[in-house]
PDB file of C-alpha atoms in Angstrom:
ATOM      1  CA  ALA A   1     -22.451 -27.547  -5.628  1.00  0.00           C
ATOM      2  CA  GLN A   2     -23.377 -25.451  -2.648  1.00  0.00           C
ATOM      3  CA  SER A   3     -26.119 -22.848  -2.734  1.00  0.00           C
ATOM      4  CA  VAL A   4     -27.996 -20.494  -0.460  1.00  0.00           C
ATOM      5  CA  ALA A   5     -31.525 -19.282  -1.050  1.00  0.00           C
ATOM      6  CA  GLN A   6     -33.414 -16.371   0.406  1.00  0.00           C
ATOM      7  CA  PRO A   7     -37.004 -16.859  -0.716  1.00  0.00           C
ATOM      8  CA  GLU A   8     -38.146 -13.310  -0.011  1.00  0.00           C
ATOM      9  CA  ASP A   9     -36.862 -10.329  -1.987  1.00  0.00           C
ATOM     10  CA  GLN A  10     -38.495  -7.922   0.421  1.00  0.00           C
ATOM     11  CA  VAL A  11     -39.704  -8.090   4.011  1.00  0.00           C
ATOM     12  CA  ASN A  12     -41.769  -5.327   5.560  1.00  0.00           C
ATOM     13  CA  VAL A  13     -42.366  -5.133   9.293  1.00  0.00           C
ATOM     14  CA  ALA A  14     -43.664  -2.495  11.669  1.00  0.00           C
ATOM     15  CA  GLU A  15     -41.288  -1.020  14.208  1.00  0.00           C
ATOM     16  CA  GLY A  16     -41.459  -2.913  17.487  1.00  0.00           C
ATOM     17  CA  ASN A  17     -42.724  -6.114  15.880  1.00  0.00           C
ATOM     18  CA  PRO A  18     -40.597  -9.243  15.602  1.00  0.00           C
ATOM     19  CA  LEU A  19     -38.834  -9.793  12.298  1.00  0.00           C
ATOM     20  CA  THR A  20     -37.728 -12.893  10.433  1.00  0.00           C
ATOM     21  CA  VAL A  21     -35.564 -13.035   7.327  1.00  0.00           C
ATOM     22  CA  LYS A  22     -35.496 -16.504   5.815  1.00  0.00           C
ATOM     23  CA  CYS A  23     -32.538 -18.500   4.519  1.00  0.00           C
ATOM     24  CA  THR A  24     -32.211 -22.074   3.319  1.00  0.00           C
ATOM     25  CA  TYR A  25     -29.040 -23.794   2.259  1.00  0.00           C
ATOM     26  CA  SER A  26     -27.776 -26.691   0.205  1.00  0.00           C
ATOM     27  CA  VAL A  27     -24.291 -27.692   1.294  1.00  0.00           C
ATOM     28  CA  SER A  28     -22.507 -31.024   1.190  1.00  0.00           C
ATOM     29  CA  GLY A  29     -21.474 -32.263   4.595  1.00  0.00           C
ATOM     30  CA  ASN A  30     -21.549 -29.999   7.596  1.00  0.00           C
ATOM     31  CA  PRO A  31     -22.350 -26.399   6.760  1.00  0.00           C
ATOM     32  CA  TYR A  32     -21.107 -23.164   8.181  1.00  0.00           C
ATOM     33  CA  LEU A  33     -23.452 -20.220   7.789  1.00  0.00           C
ATOM     34  CA  PHE A  34     -23.291 -16.456   8.185  1.00  0.00           C
ATOM     35  CA  TRP A  35     -25.567 -13.479   8.110  1.00  0.00           C
ATOM     36  CA  TYR A  36     -24.401 -10.108   6.822  1.00  0.00           C
ATOM     37  CA  VAL A  37     -26.117  -6.729   6.631  1.00  0.00           C
ATOM     38  CA  GLN A  38     -25.427  -4.021   4.063  1.00  0.00           C
ATOM     39  CA  TYR A  39     -26.419  -0.423   4.603  1.00  0.00           C
ATOM     40  CA  PRO A  40     -26.546   2.027   1.673  1.00  0.00           C
ATOM     41  CA  ASN A  41     -23.128   2.859   0.209  1.00  0.00           C
ATOM     42  CA  ARG A  42     -21.377   0.505   2.609  1.00  0.00           C
ATOM     43  CA  GLY A  43     -19.755  -2.888   2.424  1.00  0.00           C
ATOM     44  CA  LEU A  44     -21.160  -5.986   4.067  1.00  0.00           C
ATOM     45  CA  GLN A  45     -21.115  -6.071   7.847  1.00  0.00           C
ATOM     46  CA  PHE A  46     -20.887  -9.413   9.635  1.00  0.00           C
ATOM     47  CA  LEU A  47     -23.789 -10.147  12.011  1.00  0.00           C
ATOM     48  CA  LEU A  48     -23.438 -13.714  13.216  1.00  0.00           C
ATOM     49  CA  LYS A  49     -22.242 -17.179  12.356  1.00  0.00           C
ATOM     50  CA  TYR A  50     -23.045 -20.829  12.869  1.00  0.00           C
ATOM     51  CA  ILE A  51     -20.302 -23.405  12.674  1.00  0.00           C
ATOM     52  CA  THR A  52     -21.022 -26.010  15.325  1.00  0.00           C
ATOM     53  CA  GLY A  53     -22.656 -26.095  18.732  1.00  0.00           C
ATOM     54  CA  ASP A  54     -25.899 -24.513  19.803  1.00  0.00           C
ATOM     55  CA  ASN A  55     -28.498 -24.193  17.118  1.00  0.00           C
ATOM     56  CA  LEU A  56     -29.504 -20.747  18.352  1.00  0.00           C
ATOM     57  CA  VAL A  57     -26.817 -18.218  17.572  1.00  0.00           C
ATOM     58  CA  LYS A  58     -26.794 -14.698  18.956  1.00  0.00           C
ATOM     59  CA  GLY A  59     -25.100 -11.884  17.114  1.00  0.00           C
ATOM     60  CA  SER A  60     -24.736  -8.143  16.850  1.00  0.00           C
ATOM     61  CA  TYR A  61     -27.478  -5.532  17.368  1.00  0.00           C
ATOM     62  CA  GLY A  62     -29.892  -7.986  19.003  1.00  0.00           C
ATOM     63  CA  PHE A  63     -30.089 -10.325  16.039  1.00  0.00           C
ATOM     64  CA  GLU A  64     -30.161 -14.086  16.381  1.00  0.00           C
ATOM     65  CA  ALA A  65     -30.495 -17.005  14.016  1.00  0.00           C
ATOM     66  CA  GLU A  66     -31.638 -20.570  14.412  1.00  0.00           C
ATOM     67  CA  PHE A  67     -29.895 -23.401  12.606  1.00  0.00           C
ATOM     68  CA  ASN A  68     -32.322 -26.167  11.666  1.00  0.00           C
ATOM     69  CA  LYS A  69     -30.616 -29.139  10.074  1.00  0.00           C
ATOM     70  CA  SER A  70     -33.767 -31.055   9.198  1.00  0.00           C
ATOM     71  CA  GLN A  71     -35.214 -28.074   7.353  1.00  0.00           C
ATOM     72  CA  THR A  72     -31.790 -26.906   6.070  1.00  0.00           C
ATOM     73  CA  SER A  73     -32.643 -23.425   7.268  1.00  0.00           C
ATOM     74  CA  PHE A  74     -30.891 -20.600   9.062  1.00  0.00           C
ATOM     75  CA  HIS A  75     -33.478 -17.866   9.571  1.00  0.00           C
ATOM     76  CA  LEU A  76     -32.462 -14.491  10.991  1.00  0.00           C
ATOM     77  CA  LYS A  77     -34.652 -13.097  13.755  1.00  0.00           C
ATOM     78  CA  LYS A  78     -35.009 -10.127  16.046  1.00  0.00           C
ATOM     79  CA  PRO A  79     -37.656  -9.803  18.759  1.00  0.00           C
ATOM     80  CA  SER A  80     -38.324  -6.096  18.199  1.00  0.00           C
ATOM     81  CA  ALA A  81     -37.460  -4.372  14.933  1.00  0.00           C
ATOM     82  CA  LEU A  82     -36.033  -0.860  14.706  1.00  0.00           C
ATOM     83  CA  VAL A  83     -36.325   1.557  11.797  1.00  0.00           C
ATOM     84  CA  SER A  84     -32.530   1.568  11.712  1.00  0.00           C
ATOM     85  CA  ASP A  85     -32.580  -2.168  10.920  1.00  0.00           C
ATOM     86  CA  SER A  86     -33.792  -1.311   7.423  1.00  0.00           C
ATOM     87  CA  ALA A  87     -31.093  -2.608   5.086  1.00  0.00           C
ATOM     88  CA  LEU A  88     -30.133  -5.397   2.705  1.00  0.00           C
ATOM     89  CA  TYR A  89     -29.476  -8.737   4.410  1.00  0.00           C
ATOM     90  CA  PHE A  90     -27.404 -11.555   2.987  1.00  0.00           C
ATOM     91  CA  CYS A  91     -27.181 -15.147   4.104  1.00  0.00           C
ATOM     92  CA  ALA A  92     -23.975 -16.970   3.153  1.00  0.00           C
ATOM     93  CA  GLY A  93     -22.798 -20.514   3.572  1.00  0.00           C
ATOM     94  CA  GLY A  94     -20.199 -23.067   2.740  1.00  0.00           C
ATOM     95  CA  GLN A  95     -18.885 -26.482   3.550  1.00  0.00           C
ATOM     96  CA  THR A  96     -16.912 -26.989   6.733  1.00  0.00           C
ATOM     97  CA  GLY A  97     -13.219 -26.920   5.925  1.00  0.00           C
ATOM     98  CA  GLY A  98     -13.643 -24.600   2.983  1.00  0.00           C
ATOM     99  CA  GLN A  99     -12.516 -21.003   2.680  1.00  0.00           C
ATOM    100  CA  ASN A 100     -14.962 -19.767   0.080  1.00  0.00           C
ATOM    101  CA  PHE A 101     -18.667 -19.536   0.572  1.00  0.00           C
ATOM    102  CA  VAL A 102     -21.658 -18.545  -1.505  1.00  0.00           C
ATOM    103  CA  PHE A 103     -24.045 -15.693  -0.909  1.00  0.00           C
ATOM    104  CA  GLY A 104     -27.799 -15.748  -1.142  1.00  0.00           C
ATOM    105  CA  PRO A 105     -29.531 -13.212  -3.378  1.00  0.00           C
ATOM    106  CA  GLY A 106     -30.295 -10.874  -0.508  1.00  0.00           C
ATOM    107  CA  THR A 107     -33.469  -9.718   1.230  1.00  0.00           C
ATOM    108  CA  ARG A 108     -34.355  -6.080   1.601  1.00  0.00           C
ATOM    109  CA  LEU A 109     -35.813  -5.396   5.034  1.00  0.00           C
ATOM    110  CA  SER A 110     -37.945  -2.330   5.550  1.00  0.00           C
ATOM    111  CA  VAL A 111     -39.004  -1.444   9.065  1.00  0.00           C
ATOM    112  CA  LEU A 112     -41.877   0.987   9.012  1.00  0.00           C
ATOM    113  CA  PRO A 113     -42.336   3.537  11.806  1.00  0.00           C
TER     114      PRO A 113
ATOM    115  CA  SER B   1     -11.813  -8.206  12.910  1.00  0.00           C
ATOM    116  CA  ALA B   2      -9.746  -6.068  10.529  1.00  0.00           C
ATOM    117  CA  VAL B   3     -10.075  -2.505   9.263  1.00  0.00           C
ATOM    118  CA  ILE B   4     -10.220  -2.520   5.482  1.00  0.00           C
ATOM    119  CA  SER B   5      -9.640   0.624   3.422  1.00  0.00           C
ATOM    120  CA  GLN B   6     -10.665   0.570  -0.195  1.00  0.00           C
ATOM    121  CA  LYS B   7      -9.809   3.307  -2.701  1.00  0.00           C
ATOM    122  CA  PRO B   8     -11.301   4.971  -4.599  1.00  0.00           C
ATOM    123  CA  SER B   9     -14.754   4.872  -3.046  1.00  0.00           C
ATOM    124  CA  ARG B  10     -16.317   5.754  -6.397  1.00  0.00           C
ATOM    125  CA  ASP B  11     -15.300   6.783  -9.868  1.00  0.00           C
ATOM    126  CA  ILE B  12     -16.744   7.612 -13.244  1.00  0.00           C
ATOM    127  CA  CYS B  13     -14.622   6.405 -16.140  1.00  0.00           C
ATOM    128  CA  GLN B  14     -14.595   6.544 -19.899  1.00  0.00           C
ATOM    129  CA  ARG B  15     -15.132   3.489 -22.062  1.00  0.00           C
ATOM    130  CA  GLY B  16     -11.884   1.755 -22.980  1.00  0.00           C
ATOM    131  CA  THR B  17      -9.881   2.995 -20.008  1.00  0.00           C
ATOM    132  CA  SER B  18      -8.646   1.011 -17.003  1.00  0.00           C
ATOM    133  CA  LEU B  19      -8.991   1.635 -13.280  1.00  0.00           C
ATOM    134  CA  THR B  20      -7.011   0.152 -10.414  1.00  0.00           C
ATOM    135  CA  ILE B  21      -8.742  -0.330  -7.078  1.00  0.00           C
ATOM    136  CA  GLN B  22      -6.667  -0.621  -3.925  1.00  0.00           C
ATOM    137  CA  CYS B  23      -7.433  -2.607  -0.782  1.00  0.00           C
ATOM    138  CA  GLN B  24      -5.384  -1.996   2.362  1.00  0.00           C
ATOM    139  CA  VAL B  25      -5.819  -3.950   5.596  1.00  0.00           C
ATOM    140  CA  ASP B  26      -4.555  -2.837   8.985  1.00  0.00           C
ATOM    141  CA  SER B  27      -3.221  -6.284   9.870  1.00  0.00           C
ATOM    142  CA  GLN B  28      -1.852  -9.338   8.121  1.00  0.00           C
ATOM    143  CA  VAL B  29      -4.590 -11.598   6.809  1.00  0.00           C
ATOM    144  CA  THR B  30      -4.596 -15.122   5.477  1.00  0.00           C
ATOM    145  CA  MET B  31      -6.664 -14.512   2.370  1.00  0.00           C
ATOM    146  CA  MET B  32      -8.028 -11.639   0.313  1.00  0.00           C
ATOM    147  CA  PHE B  33     -10.890 -11.749  -2.158  1.00  0.00           C
ATOM    148  CA  TRP B  34     -12.445  -9.521  -4.779  1.00  0.00           C
ATOM    149  CA  TYR B  35     -16.199  -9.481  -5.448  1.00  0.00           C
ATOM    150  CA  ARG B  36     -18.512  -7.696  -7.856  1.00  0.00           C
ATOM    151  CA  GLN B  37     -21.975  -6.561  -6.836  1.00  0.00           C
ATOM    152  CA  GLN B  38     -24.660  -4.956  -8.919  1.00  0.00           C
ATOM    153  CA  PRO B  39     -26.507  -2.372  -6.764  1.00  0.00           C
ATOM    154  CA  GLY B  40     -29.090  -4.129  -4.636  1.00  0.00           C
ATOM    155  CA  GLN B  41     -28.000  -7.513  -5.898  1.00  0.00           C
ATOM    156  CA  SER B  42     -25.929 -10.366  -4.522  1.00  0.00           C
ATOM    157  CA  LEU B  43     -22.169 -10.730  -4.647  1.00  0.00           C
ATOM    158  CA  THR B  44     -20.195 -12.629  -7.253  1.00  0.00           C
ATOM    159  CA  LEU B  45     -16.675 -13.749  -6.448  1.00  0.00           C
ATOM    160  CA  ILE B  46     -14.176 -12.570  -9.047  1.00  0.00           C
ATOM    161  CA  ALA B  47     -11.004 -14.084  -7.668  1.00  0.00           C
ATOM    162  CA  THR B  48      -8.905 -14.969  -4.662  1.00  0.00           C
ATOM    163  CA  ALA B  49      -5.790 -12.817  -4.402  1.00  0.00           C
ATOM    164  CA  ASN B  50      -2.806 -14.988  -3.566  1.00  0.00           C
ATOM    165  CA  GLN B  51       0.239 -13.489  -1.936  1.00  0.00           C
ATOM    166  CA  GLY B  52       3.267 -13.945  -4.120  1.00  0.00           C
ATOM    167  CA  SER B  53       1.525 -15.840  -6.895  1.00  0.00           C
ATOM    168  CA  GLU B  54      -1.153 -15.452  -9.539  1.00  0.00           C
ATOM    169  CA  ALA B  55      -4.717 -14.942  -8.388  1.00  0.00           C
ATOM    170  CA  THR B  56      -7.245 -17.753  -8.605  1.00  0.00           C
ATOM    171  CA  TYR B  57     -10.110 -16.680 -10.869  1.00  0.00           C
ATOM    172  CA  GLU B  58     -13.680 -17.893 -10.798  1.00  0.00           C
ATOM    173  CA  SER B  59     -15.486 -19.081 -13.867  1.00  0.00           C
ATOM    174  CA  GLY B  60     -16.302 -16.183 -16.145  1.00  0.00           C
ATOM    175  CA  PHE B  61     -13.473 -13.958 -14.984  1.00  0.00           C
ATOM    176  CA  VAL B  62     -10.050 -13.788 -16.628  1.00  0.00           C
ATOM    177  CA  ILE B  63      -6.729 -12.269 -15.725  1.00  0.00           C
ATOM    178  CA  ASP B  64      -6.519 -10.102 -18.829  1.00  0.00           C
ATOM    179  CA  LYS B  65      -9.719  -8.309 -17.862  1.00  0.00           C
ATOM    180  CA  PHE B  66      -9.226  -8.262 -14.079  1.00  0.00           C
ATOM    181  CA  PRO B  67      -5.517  -8.383 -13.243  1.00  0.00           C
ATOM    182  CA  ILE B  68      -4.912  -8.693  -9.511  1.00  0.00           C
ATOM    183  CA  SER B  69      -1.829  -8.107  -7.438  1.00  0.00           C
ATOM    184  CA  ARG B  70      -1.081  -9.023  -3.860  1.00  0.00           C
ATOM    185  CA  PRO B  71       2.492  -8.076  -3.044  1.00  0.00           C
ATOM    186  CA  ASN B  72       2.182  -8.686   0.698  1.00  0.00           C
ATOM    187  CA  LEU B  73      -0.218  -9.867   3.408  1.00  0.00           C
ATOM    188  CA  THR B  74      -1.941  -6.500   3.878  1.00  0.00           C
ATOM    189  CA  PHE B  75      -2.461  -5.095   0.367  1.00  0.00           C
ATOM    190  CA  SER B  76      -4.077  -6.028  -2.921  1.00  0.00           C
ATOM    191  CA  THR B  77      -5.154  -4.300  -6.104  1.00  0.00           C
ATOM    192  CA  LEU B  78      -7.799  -5.123  -8.695  1.00  0.00           C
ATOM    193  CA  THR B  79      -7.608  -3.541 -12.128  1.00  0.00           C
ATOM    194  CA  VAL B  80     -10.671  -3.365 -14.344  1.00  0.00           C
ATOM    195  CA  SER B  81      -9.238  -3.215 -17.855  1.00  0.00           C
ATOM    196  CA  ASN B  82     -10.641  -1.857 -21.101  1.00  0.00           C
ATOM    197  CA  MET B  83     -13.850  -0.890 -19.383  1.00  0.00           C
ATOM    198  CA  SER B  84     -17.288  -0.971 -20.973  1.00  0.00           C
ATOM    199  CA  PRO B  85     -20.668   0.084 -19.553  1.00  0.00           C
ATOM    200  CA  GLU B  86     -21.257  -3.550 -18.542  1.00  0.00           C
ATOM    201  CA  ASP B  87     -18.455  -3.175 -16.002  1.00  0.00           C
ATOM    202  CA  SER B  88     -20.438  -0.571 -14.088  1.00  0.00           C
ATOM    203  CA  SER B  89     -20.808  -2.156 -10.686  1.00  0.00           C
ATOM    204  CA  ILE B  90     -19.653  -2.160  -7.097  1.00  0.00           C
ATOM    205  CA  TYR B  91     -16.329  -3.864  -6.481  1.00  0.00           C
ATOM    206  CA  LEU B  92     -15.690  -5.161  -2.993  1.00  0.00           C
ATOM    207  CA  CYS B  93     -12.545  -6.347  -1.284  1.00  0.00           C
ATOM    208  CA  SER B  94     -12.850  -8.852   1.534  1.00  0.00           C
ATOM    209  CA  VAL B  95     -10.393 -10.553   3.840  1.00  0.00           C
ATOM    210  CA  LEU B  96     -10.235 -13.710   5.864  1.00  0.00           C
ATOM    211  CA  VAL B  97      -8.517 -12.924   9.122  1.00  0.00           C
ATOM    212  CA  GLN B  98      -8.691 -16.347  10.687  1.00  0.00           C
ATOM    213  CA  GLY B  99      -8.742 -19.825   9.204  1.00  0.00           C
ATOM    214  CA  PRO B 100     -11.411 -21.770   7.340  1.00  0.00           C
ATOM    215  CA  ASN B 101     -15.071 -21.598   8.342  1.00  0.00           C
ATOM    216  CA  GLN B 102     -14.677 -18.044   9.561  1.00  0.00           C
ATOM    217  CA  PRO B 103     -16.456 -14.956   8.219  1.00  0.00           C
ATOM    218  CA  GLN B 104     -14.903 -12.677   5.666  1.00  0.00           C
ATOM    219  CA  HIS B 105     -14.774  -8.978   6.449  1.00  0.00           C
ATOM    220  CA  PHE B 106     -15.489  -6.412   3.773  1.00  0.00           C
ATOM    221  CA  GLY B 107     -14.350  -3.004   2.712  1.00  0.00           C
ATOM    222  CA  ASP B 108     -16.933  -0.365   1.801  1.00  0.00           C
ATOM    223  CA  GLY B 109     -16.529  -1.002  -1.898  1.00  0.00           C
ATOM    224  CA  THR B 110     -15.759   0.997  -5.031  1.00  0.00           C
ATOM    225  CA  ARG B 111     -18.739   2.253  -7.017  1.00  0.00           C
ATOM    226  CA  LEU B 112     -17.727   2.330 -10.647  1.00  0.00           C
ATOM    227  CA  SER B 113     -19.682   3.891 -13.480  1.00  0.00           C
ATOM    228  CA  ILE B 114     -18.568   3.646 -17.090  1.00  0.00           C
ATOM    229  CA  LEU B 115     -19.773   6.216 -19.596  1.00  0.00           C
TER     230      LEU B 115
END
């Protein structure tokens, strides 16, 4: 069975500092991985994806994520956090060739001014 | 990506009643899904809405409780039947615009409270 873990319920970072939101996965075969963000009273908004190719993936709003096969990780990063980045972040993943994927439990990011 | 409209955005319902949630997409999509999310929690897949055939339900979800329709490639409905307070949740529609391994895109959800 496939699974995605986000080991931190909450991440706090000061505005202007780099941020990292962690994600690890357990997927048979080659994985595909996504990051989503959810603002209050909104649905999930797609940020970026990894399917194949470069391990460093760049996405929307200055976010990027690094795929690390040996550590089975796909951490979300941003060099300089904004207060407006405060939201709930979900990592999701599945097996290549599939159409369904599983979501991690979510990490609440708070960027403090 | 696709523009997904979900209605209603929120509702407060009485115990024992049923509510139908609509999901409209601005373009034809390959697949549509329905999720449930407790506020601040992760998403749980309820079912895949299949065009022209019965939906495919995940473990723990049954058609009698969550009947789903998908009459065409741009529209689906989810009904929450015989509601109880435990059904209070956020219900989200998502679509797969492209093929496998591609991200799903989500509507803004329906916030449902059962009294």
